[in-house]
């Protein structure tokens, strides 16, 4: 069973968001990195780009496949995890610590449309 962390919000496309104040840290879940295998490249947006909930904002490529990244929240990208440029495999080591983008949330209530840890764990077992 993949690791699921309490207090995060999860999308059906296997992204998570950790909310801290007006910001959301977005990445892929442990389940997603397990399914992808060894991550070799992360395509990230630029700082100041706008992301929309349910819309693509980048991609993760592994030795097995490429997978689009779908933003679970809307807002403005204020930071990208530059460590992933040189070490994309950090996502395999700890998907939750190695978020992909930090977003200034335009509508924090959007997280209410996402799953909590319990619901996401059940979703992954299906």
PDB file of C-alpha atoms in Angstrom:
ATOM      1  CA  UNK A   1       0.000   0.000   0.000  1.00  0.00           C
ATOM      2  CA  UNK A   2       1.299   3.429  -0.934  1.00  0.00           C
ATOM      3  CA  UNK A   3       1.920   6.001   1.781  1.00  0.00           C
ATOM      4  CA  UNK A   4      -0.919   8.468   2.406  1.00  0.00           C
ATOM      5  CA  UNK A   5      -0.443  11.442   4.730  1.00  0.00           C
ATOM      6  CA  UNK A   6      -3.169  12.946   6.918  1.00  0.00           C
ATOM      7  CA  UNK A   7      -3.828  16.660   6.504  1.00  0.00           C
ATOM      8  CA  UNK A   8      -3.180  16.770   2.754  1.00  0.00           C
ATOM      9  CA  UNK A   9      -5.770  16.996  -0.007  1.00  0.00           C
ATOM     10  CA  UNK A  10      -5.761  14.523  -2.893  1.00  0.00           C
ATOM     11  CA  UNK A  11      -7.061  14.492  -6.469  1.00  0.00           C
ATOM     12  CA  UNK A  12      -8.281  11.530  -8.513  1.00  0.00           C
ATOM     13  CA  UNK A  13      -5.340  12.133 -10.870  1.00  0.00           C
ATOM     14  CA  UNK A  14      -2.970  11.408  -7.936  1.00  0.00           C
ATOM     15  CA  UNK A  15      -1.716  14.898  -7.128  1.00  0.00           C
ATOM     16  CA  UNK A  16      -1.659  16.213  -3.588  1.00  0.00           C
ATOM     17  CA  UNK A  17      -1.807  19.710  -2.147  1.00  0.00           C
ATOM     18  CA  UNK A  18      -0.470  20.736   1.260  1.00  0.00           C
ATOM     19  CA  UNK A  19      -2.048  24.022   2.316  1.00  0.00           C
ATOM     20  CA  UNK A  20      -0.031  26.484   4.388  1.00  0.00           C
ATOM     21  CA  UNK A  21      -1.849  29.791   4.813  1.00  0.00           C
ATOM     22  CA  UNK A  22      -2.625  31.211   1.361  1.00  0.00           C
ATOM     23  CA  UNK A  23      -0.244  28.808  -0.358  1.00  0.00           C
ATOM     24  CA  UNK A  24      -0.555  25.288  -1.691  1.00  0.00           C
ATOM     25  CA  UNK A  25       2.375  22.942  -2.276  1.00  0.00           C
ATOM     26  CA  UNK A  26       1.458  20.637  -5.163  1.00  0.00           C
ATOM     27  CA  UNK A  27       3.134  17.353  -6.063  1.00  0.00           C
ATOM     28  CA  UNK A  28       2.402  13.776  -7.013  1.00  0.00           C
ATOM     29  CA  UNK A  29       1.458  11.144  -4.475  1.00  0.00           C
ATOM     30  CA  UNK A  30       3.450   8.153  -3.362  1.00  0.00           C
ATOM     31  CA  UNK A  31       0.943   5.997  -5.249  1.00  0.00           C
ATOM     32  CA  UNK A  32       1.690   7.936  -8.470  1.00  0.00           C
ATOM     33  CA  UNK A  33       5.472   7.726  -8.147  1.00  0.00           C
ATOM     34  CA  UNK A  34       5.177   3.968  -7.458  1.00  0.00           C
ATOM     35  CA  UNK A  35       3.072   3.525 -10.605  1.00  0.00           C
ATOM     36  CA  UNK A  36       5.454   5.602 -12.734  1.00  0.00           C
ATOM     37  CA  UNK A  37       8.677   3.972 -11.629  1.00  0.00           C
ATOM     38  CA  UNK A  38      12.014   5.798 -11.823  1.00  0.00           C
ATOM     39  CA  UNK A  39      11.322   9.478 -12.510  1.00  0.00           C
ATOM     40  CA  UNK A  40      13.814  10.923 -15.003  1.00  0.00           C
ATOM     41  CA  UNK A  41      12.356  14.367 -15.791  1.00  0.00           C
ATOM     42  CA  UNK A  42       9.843  16.845 -14.366  1.00  0.00           C
ATOM     43  CA  UNK A  43       8.350  19.481 -16.670  1.00  0.00           C
ATOM     44  CA  UNK A  44       7.303  22.432 -14.488  1.00  0.00           C
ATOM     45  CA  UNK A  45       5.642  25.752 -15.270  1.00  0.00           C
ATOM     46  CA  UNK A  46       7.388  29.084 -14.775  1.00  0.00           C
ATOM     47  CA  UNK A  47       7.051  31.315 -11.731  1.00  0.00           C
ATOM     48  CA  UNK A  48       4.105  33.716 -12.223  1.00  0.00           C
ATOM     49  CA  UNK A  49       2.268  31.230 -14.473  1.00  0.00           C
ATOM     50  CA  UNK A  50      -1.402  30.745 -13.646  1.00  0.00           C
ATOM     51  CA  UNK A  51      -2.701  27.236 -12.924  1.00  0.00           C
ATOM     52  CA  UNK A  52      -6.343  26.187 -12.914  1.00  0.00           C
ATOM     53  CA  UNK A  53      -7.890  23.360 -10.920  1.00  0.00           C
ATOM     54  CA  UNK A  54      -8.401  20.406 -13.254  1.00  0.00           C
ATOM     55  CA  UNK A  55      -5.991  21.758 -15.885  1.00  0.00           C
ATOM     56  CA  UNK A  56      -2.578  20.438 -16.919  1.00  0.00           C
ATOM     57  CA  UNK A  57       0.453  22.323 -15.547  1.00  0.00           C
ATOM     58  CA  UNK A  58       3.347  20.077 -16.518  1.00  0.00           C
ATOM     59  CA  UNK A  59       4.411  16.460 -16.767  1.00  0.00           C
ATOM     60  CA  UNK A  60       6.456  13.807 -15.024  1.00  0.00           C
ATOM     61  CA  UNK A  61       8.475  11.408 -17.161  1.00  0.00           C
ATOM     62  CA  UNK A  62       9.769   8.062 -15.996  1.00  0.00           C
ATOM     63  CA  UNK A  63      11.605   5.219 -17.659  1.00  0.00           C
ATOM     64  CA  UNK A  64       8.176   3.595 -18.165  1.00  0.00           C
ATOM     65  CA  UNK A  65       5.849   6.445 -19.109  1.00  0.00           C
ATOM     66  CA  UNK A  66       5.065  10.135 -19.148  1.00  0.00           C
ATOM     67  CA  UNK A  67       2.172  11.461 -17.120  1.00  0.00           C
ATOM     68  CA  UNK A  68       0.517  14.878 -17.277  1.00  0.00           C
ATOM     69  CA  UNK A  69       0.343  16.845 -14.054  1.00  0.00           C
ATOM     70  CA  UNK A  70      -3.164  18.128 -13.300  1.00  0.00           C
ATOM     71  CA  UNK A  71      -3.428  20.969 -10.815  1.00  0.00           C
ATOM     72  CA  UNK A  72      -5.755  20.239  -7.879  1.00  0.00           C
ATOM     73  CA  UNK A  73      -6.079  23.989  -7.155  1.00  0.00           C
ATOM     74  CA  UNK A  74      -6.129  27.346  -8.964  1.00  0.00           C
ATOM     75  CA  UNK A  75      -3.686  30.172  -8.443  1.00  0.00           C
ATOM     76  CA  UNK A  76      -0.353  31.704  -9.364  1.00  0.00           C
ATOM     77  CA  UNK A  77       2.900  29.733  -9.297  1.00  0.00           C
ATOM     78  CA  UNK A  78       5.191  31.506  -6.807  1.00  0.00           C
ATOM     79  CA  UNK A  79       7.938  28.887  -6.682  1.00  0.00           C
ATOM     80  CA  UNK A  80       9.036  25.715  -8.464  1.00  0.00           C
ATOM     81  CA  UNK A  81      11.100  22.997  -6.825  1.00  0.00           C
ATOM     82  CA  UNK A  82      14.360  23.637  -8.688  1.00  0.00           C
ATOM     83  CA  UNK A  83      16.048  20.649  -7.016  1.00  0.00           C
ATOM     84  CA  UNK A  84      13.948  18.454  -9.337  1.00  0.00           C
ATOM     85  CA  UNK A  85      15.729  19.908 -12.402  1.00  0.00           C
ATOM     86  CA  UNK A  86      18.938  18.120 -11.406  1.00  0.00           C
ATOM     87  CA  UNK A  87      17.476  15.339  -9.265  1.00  0.00           C
ATOM     88  CA  UNK A  88      14.023  14.292 -10.526  1.00  0.00           C
ATOM     89  CA  UNK A  89      14.518  10.992  -8.671  1.00  0.00           C
ATOM     90  CA  UNK A  90      13.875  12.873  -5.400  1.00  0.00           C
ATOM     91  CA  UNK A  91      10.192  12.270  -6.153  1.00  0.00           C
ATOM     92  CA  UNK A  92      10.815   8.512  -5.931  1.00  0.00           C
ATOM     93  CA  UNK A  93      12.670   8.909  -2.633  1.00  0.00           C
ATOM     94  CA  UNK A  94       9.858  10.898  -0.968  1.00  0.00           C
ATOM     95  CA  UNK A  95       7.014  12.146  -3.147  1.00  0.00           C
ATOM     96  CA  UNK A  96       5.418  14.157  -0.342  1.00  0.00           C
ATOM     97  CA  UNK A  97       8.571  16.017   0.725  1.00  0.00           C
ATOM     98  CA  UNK A  98       9.500  16.826  -2.874  1.00  0.00           C
ATOM     99  CA  UNK A  99       6.585  18.975  -4.016  1.00  0.00           C
ATOM    100  CA  UNK A 100       6.674  20.305  -7.581  1.00  0.00           C
ATOM    101  CA  UNK A 101       5.106  23.776  -7.431  1.00  0.00           C
ATOM    102  CA  UNK A 102       4.100  26.270  -4.743  1.00  0.00           C
ATOM    103  CA  UNK A 103       0.911  28.143  -5.636  1.00  0.00           C
ATOM    104  CA  UNK A 104      -0.632  31.330  -4.233  1.00  0.00           C
ATOM    105  CA  UNK A 105      -4.204  30.034  -3.934  1.00  0.00           C
ATOM    106  CA  UNK A 106      -6.834  32.111  -5.725  1.00  0.00           C
ATOM    107  CA  UNK A 107      -9.716  30.168  -4.142  1.00  0.00           C
ATOM    108  CA  UNK A 108      -8.708  28.219  -1.019  1.00  0.00           C
ATOM    109  CA  UNK A 109     -12.196  26.646  -0.810  1.00  0.00           C
ATOM    110  CA  UNK A 110     -11.339  24.515  -3.891  1.00  0.00           C
ATOM    111  CA  UNK A 111      -9.674  22.014  -1.563  1.00  0.00           C
ATOM    112  CA  UNK A 112     -13.180  21.060  -0.419  1.00  0.00           C
ATOM    113  CA  UNK A 113     -13.579  19.353  -3.824  1.00  0.00           C
ATOM    114  CA  UNK A 114     -10.599  17.085  -3.116  1.00  0.00           C
ATOM    115  CA  UNK A 115     -10.277  13.884  -1.084  1.00  0.00           C
ATOM    116  CA  UNK A 116      -8.884  13.636   2.424  1.00  0.00           C
ATOM    117  CA  UNK A 117      -6.340  10.948   3.310  1.00  0.00           C
ATOM    118  CA  UNK A 118      -8.965   8.337   4.237  1.00  0.00           C
ATOM    119  CA  UNK A 119     -10.964   8.840   1.037  1.00  0.00           C
ATOM    120  CA  UNK A 120      -7.807   8.814  -1.110  1.00  0.00           C
ATOM    121  CA  UNK A 121      -6.528   5.594   0.500  1.00  0.00           C
ATOM    122  CA  UNK A 122      -9.880   3.955  -0.289  1.00  0.00           C
ATOM    123  CA  UNK A 123      -9.745   5.359  -3.848  1.00  0.00           C
ATOM    124  CA  UNK A 124      -6.294   3.825  -4.400  1.00  0.00           C
ATOM    125  CA  UNK A 125      -7.463   0.403  -3.217  1.00  0.00           C
ATOM    126  CA  UNK A 126     -10.098   0.201  -5.954  1.00  0.00           C
TER     127      UNK A 126
END
